[in-house]
mmCIF file of C-alpha atoms in Angstrom:
data_model
loop_
_atom_site.group_PDB
_atom_site.id
_atom_site.type_symbol
_atom_site.label_atom_id
_atom_site.label_comp_id
_atom_site.label_asym_id
_atom_site.label_seq_id
_atom_site.Cartn_x
_atom_site.Cartn_y
_atom_site.Cartn_z
ATOM 1 C CA MET W 1 0.000 0.000 0.000
ATOM 2 C CA GLU W 2 1.473 3.308 -1.072
ATOM 3 C CA ASP W 3 -0.971 5.825 0.375
ATOM 4 C CA LEU W 4 -1.773 5.175 4.035
ATOM 5 C CA ARG W 5 -4.727 7.561 3.859
ATOM 6 C CA TYR W 6 -6.586 4.828 1.972
ATOM 7 C CA PRO W 7 -5.814 1.591 3.852
ATOM 8 C CA ILE W 8 -8.234 -0.502 1.800
ATOM 9 C CA GLY W 9 -7.342 1.104 -1.497
ATOM 10 C CA PRO W 10 -9.117 3.555 -3.757
ATOM 11 C CA LEU W 11 -12.873 3.546 -4.147
ATOM 12 C CA VAL W 12 -14.072 1.502 -7.094
ATOM 13 C CA ARG W 13 -17.591 2.716 -7.798
ATOM 14 C CA PRO W 14 -19.846 0.421 -9.825
ATOM 15 C CA GLU W 15 -21.885 1.815 -12.700
ATOM 16 C CA SER W 16 -25.094 0.619 -11.047
ATOM 17 C CA LEU W 17 -26.341 -1.689 -8.336
ATOM 18 C CA THR W 18 -28.687 -4.615 -8.638
ATOM 19 C CA PRO W 19 -31.587 -4.818 -6.176
ATOM 20 C CA GLU W 20 -29.644 -7.434 -4.208
ATOM 21 C CA GLU W 21 -26.539 -5.237 -4.119
ATOM 22 C CA ARG W 22 -28.674 -2.330 -2.893
ATOM 23 C CA ARG W 23 -30.126 -4.511 -0.109
ATOM 24 C CA ALA W 24 -26.598 -5.582 0.875
ATOM 25 C CA ALA W 25 -25.406 -1.966 0.918
ATOM 26 C CA ILE W 26 -28.364 -0.961 3.101
ATOM 27 C CA ALA W 27 -27.608 -3.868 5.447
ATOM 28 C CA THR W 28 -24.026 -2.617 5.721
ATOM 29 C CA ILE W 29 -25.284 0.866 6.563
ATOM 30 C CA ALA W 30 -27.613 -0.628 9.183
ATOM 31 C CA ALA W 31 -24.751 -2.602 10.773
ATOM 32 C CA THR W 32 -22.168 0.182 10.745
ATOM 33 C CA PRO W 33 -23.068 1.883 14.062
ATOM 34 C CA GLY W 34 -22.845 -1.390 15.978
ATOM 35 C CA ASN W 35 -19.629 -2.348 14.223
ATOM 36 C CA LEU W 36 -18.019 0.992 15.038
ATOM 37 C CA ARG W 37 -19.199 0.814 18.652
ATOM 38 C CA ALA W 38 -17.716 -2.687 18.970
ATOM 39 C CA ALA W 39 -14.429 -1.593 17.373
ATOM 40 C CA VAL W 40 -13.843 1.116 19.977
ATOM 41 C CA ALA W 41 -15.400 -0.607 23.003
ATOM 42 C CA GLY W 42 -13.118 -0.517 25.988
ATOM 43 C CA LEU W 43 -10.511 1.799 24.486
ATOM 44 C CA ALA W 44 -8.904 4.148 26.998
ATOM 45 C CA ASP W 45 -8.577 7.863 26.270
ATOM 46 C CA ALA W 46 -4.875 7.397 25.474
ATOM 47 C CA GLN W 47 -5.804 4.820 22.832
ATOM 48 C CA LEU W 48 -8.559 7.035 21.410
ATOM 49 C CA ASP W 49 -6.052 9.869 21.162
ATOM 50 C CA THR W 50 -3.529 7.781 19.212
ATOM 51 C CA PRO W 51 -3.249 8.422 15.471
ATOM 52 C CA TYR W 52 -4.187 5.360 13.444
ATOM 53 C CA ARG W 53 -1.394 6.067 10.935
ATOM 54 C CA PRO W 54 1.650 8.372 10.767
ATOM 55 C CA ASP W 55 0.500 12.009 10.467
ATOM 56 C CA GLY W 56 -3.114 10.841 10.557
ATOM 57 C CA TRP W 57 -6.157 11.516 12.653
ATOM 58 C CA THR W 58 -6.589 10.007 16.070
ATOM 59 C CA VAL W 59 -9.031 7.176 16.609
ATOM 60 C CA ARG W 60 -11.246 9.718 18.412
ATOM 61 C CA GLN W 61 -11.235 12.031 15.375
ATOM 62 C CA VAL W 62 -12.143 9.123 13.097
ATOM 63 C CA VAL W 63 -15.056 8.144 15.353
ATOM 64 C CA HIS W 64 -16.342 11.731 15.250
ATOM 65 C CA HIS W 65 -15.693 11.962 11.500
ATOM 66 C CA VAL W 66 -17.941 9.008 10.639
ATOM 67 C CA PRO W 67 -21.224 10.675 11.686
ATOM 68 C CA ASP W 68 -20.033 13.990 10.201
ATOM 69 C CA SER W 69 -19.442 12.272 6.880
ATOM 70 C CA HIS W 70 -22.619 10.224 7.029
ATOM 71 C CA LEU W 71 -24.724 13.266 7.938
ATOM 72 C CA ASN W 72 -23.453 14.921 4.786
ATOM 73 C CA ALA W 73 -24.215 11.800 2.751
ATOM 74 C CA TYR W 74 -27.714 11.536 4.226
ATOM 75 C CA VAL W 75 -28.470 15.171 3.379
ATOM 76 C CA ARG W 76 -27.104 14.655 -0.133
ATOM 77 C CA PHE W 77 -29.483 11.717 -0.625
ATOM 78 C CA LYS W 78 -32.405 13.845 0.531
ATOM 79 C CA LEU W 79 -31.387 16.702 -1.754
ATOM 80 C CA ALA W 80 -31.106 14.319 -4.699
ATOM 81 C CA LEU W 81 -34.573 12.934 -3.949
ATOM 82 C CA THR W 82 -36.251 16.322 -3.567
ATOM 83 C CA GLU W 83 -34.549 18.700 -5.982
ATOM 84 C CA ASP W 84 -34.218 18.664 -9.754
ATOM 85 C CA GLU W 85 -30.665 20.009 -9.676
ATOM 86 C CA PRO W 86 -29.346 19.617 -6.152
ATOM 87 C CA ALA W 87 -26.191 21.478 -5.227
ATOM 88 C CA ILE W 88 -23.922 18.946 -3.550
ATOM 89 C CA ARG W 89 -21.618 21.019 -1.427
ATOM 90 C CA PRO W 90 -18.247 19.599 -0.355
ATOM 91 C CA TYR W 91 -16.835 20.244 3.091
ATOM 92 C CA GLN W 92 -13.327 20.483 4.532
ATOM 93 C CA GLU W 93 -13.110 17.165 6.410
ATOM 94 C CA ASP W 94 -9.650 17.902 7.803
ATOM 95 C CA ARG W 95 -10.873 21.207 9.256
ATOM 96 C CA TRP W 96 -13.979 19.574 10.714
ATOM 97 C CA ALA W 97 -11.715 16.983 12.380
ATOM 98 C CA ARG W 98 -9.851 19.783 14.194
ATOM 99 C CA LEU W 99 -12.978 21.426 15.655
ATOM 100 C CA PRO W 100 -13.598 21.081 19.413
ATOM 101 C CA ASP W 101 -16.487 18.632 19.019
ATOM 102 C CA SER W 102 -14.055 16.156 17.430
ATOM 103 C CA ARG W 103 -12.037 16.049 20.652
ATOM 104 C CA GLY W 104 -14.904 15.286 23.038
ATOM 105 C CA PRO W 105 -16.420 12.051 24.301
ATOM 106 C CA ILE W 106 -17.138 9.551 21.531
ATOM 107 C CA ALA W 107 -20.423 8.407 23.112
ATOM 108 C CA VAL W 108 -22.230 11.388 21.603
ATOM 109 C CA SER W 109 -21.032 10.593 18.090
ATOM 110 C CA LEU W 110 -21.775 6.888 18.474
ATOM 111 C CA ALA W 111 -25.357 7.707 19.537
ATOM 112 C CA LEU W 112 -25.703 10.214 16.688
ATOM 113 C CA LEU W 113 -24.513 7.590 14.215
ATOM 114 C CA GLU W 114 -27.072 5.078 15.487
ATOM 115 C CA SER W 115 -29.965 7.518 15.144
ATOM 116 C CA LEU W 116 -28.781 8.803 11.798
ATOM 117 C CA HIS W 117 -28.402 5.321 10.341
ATOM 118 C CA GLU W 118 -31.861 4.335 11.534
ATOM 119 C CA ARG W 119 -33.313 7.257 9.544
ATOM 120 C CA TRP W 120 -31.007 6.616 6.565
ATOM 121 C CA VAL W 121 -31.974 2.937 6.386
ATOM 122 C CA GLN W 122 -35.665 3.906 6.456
ATOM 123 C CA LEU W 123 -35.098 6.326 3.586
ATOM 124 C CA LEU W 124 -32.985 3.978 1.471
ATOM 125 C CA SER W 125 -35.295 1.003 2.024
ATOM 126 C CA ALA W 126 -38.281 2.997 0.750
ATOM 127 C CA MET W 127 -36.586 4.288 -2.405
ATOM 128 C CA THR W 128 -38.059 3.137 -5.700
ATOM 129 C CA PRO W 129 -35.917 1.724 -8.519
ATOM 130 C CA GLU W 130 -36.425 5.027 -10.356
ATOM 131 C CA GLU W 131 -35.134 6.994 -7.386
ATOM 132 C CA TRP W 132 -32.044 4.820 -7.278
#
């Protein structure tokens, strides 16, 4: 691996998803909050404040980043479903990761992720093939 920012490699986006692939993706979204909670269960503050790679974010910042990122994705889905020409606005993830709320207790972000994913799964599960 050459670029440690992408430990599983670059994103390979498919042209389209079959109904079964969509169901699997939704199941992954549904499972993500529990998987993240399990991954960080029992970590001490010193562990949470350890970067996961050289010059990278801390584990705590990554935990806070996930709901930040997923909130943006959720809003983008809603914009795409409700507007003819939605403006998908990027955000400065590295700057968000340095804000004070990315240094606080992770319990808040884990709870936010759970609630957000419950709503997101409801939305995605109700989408029609045309909306996809």
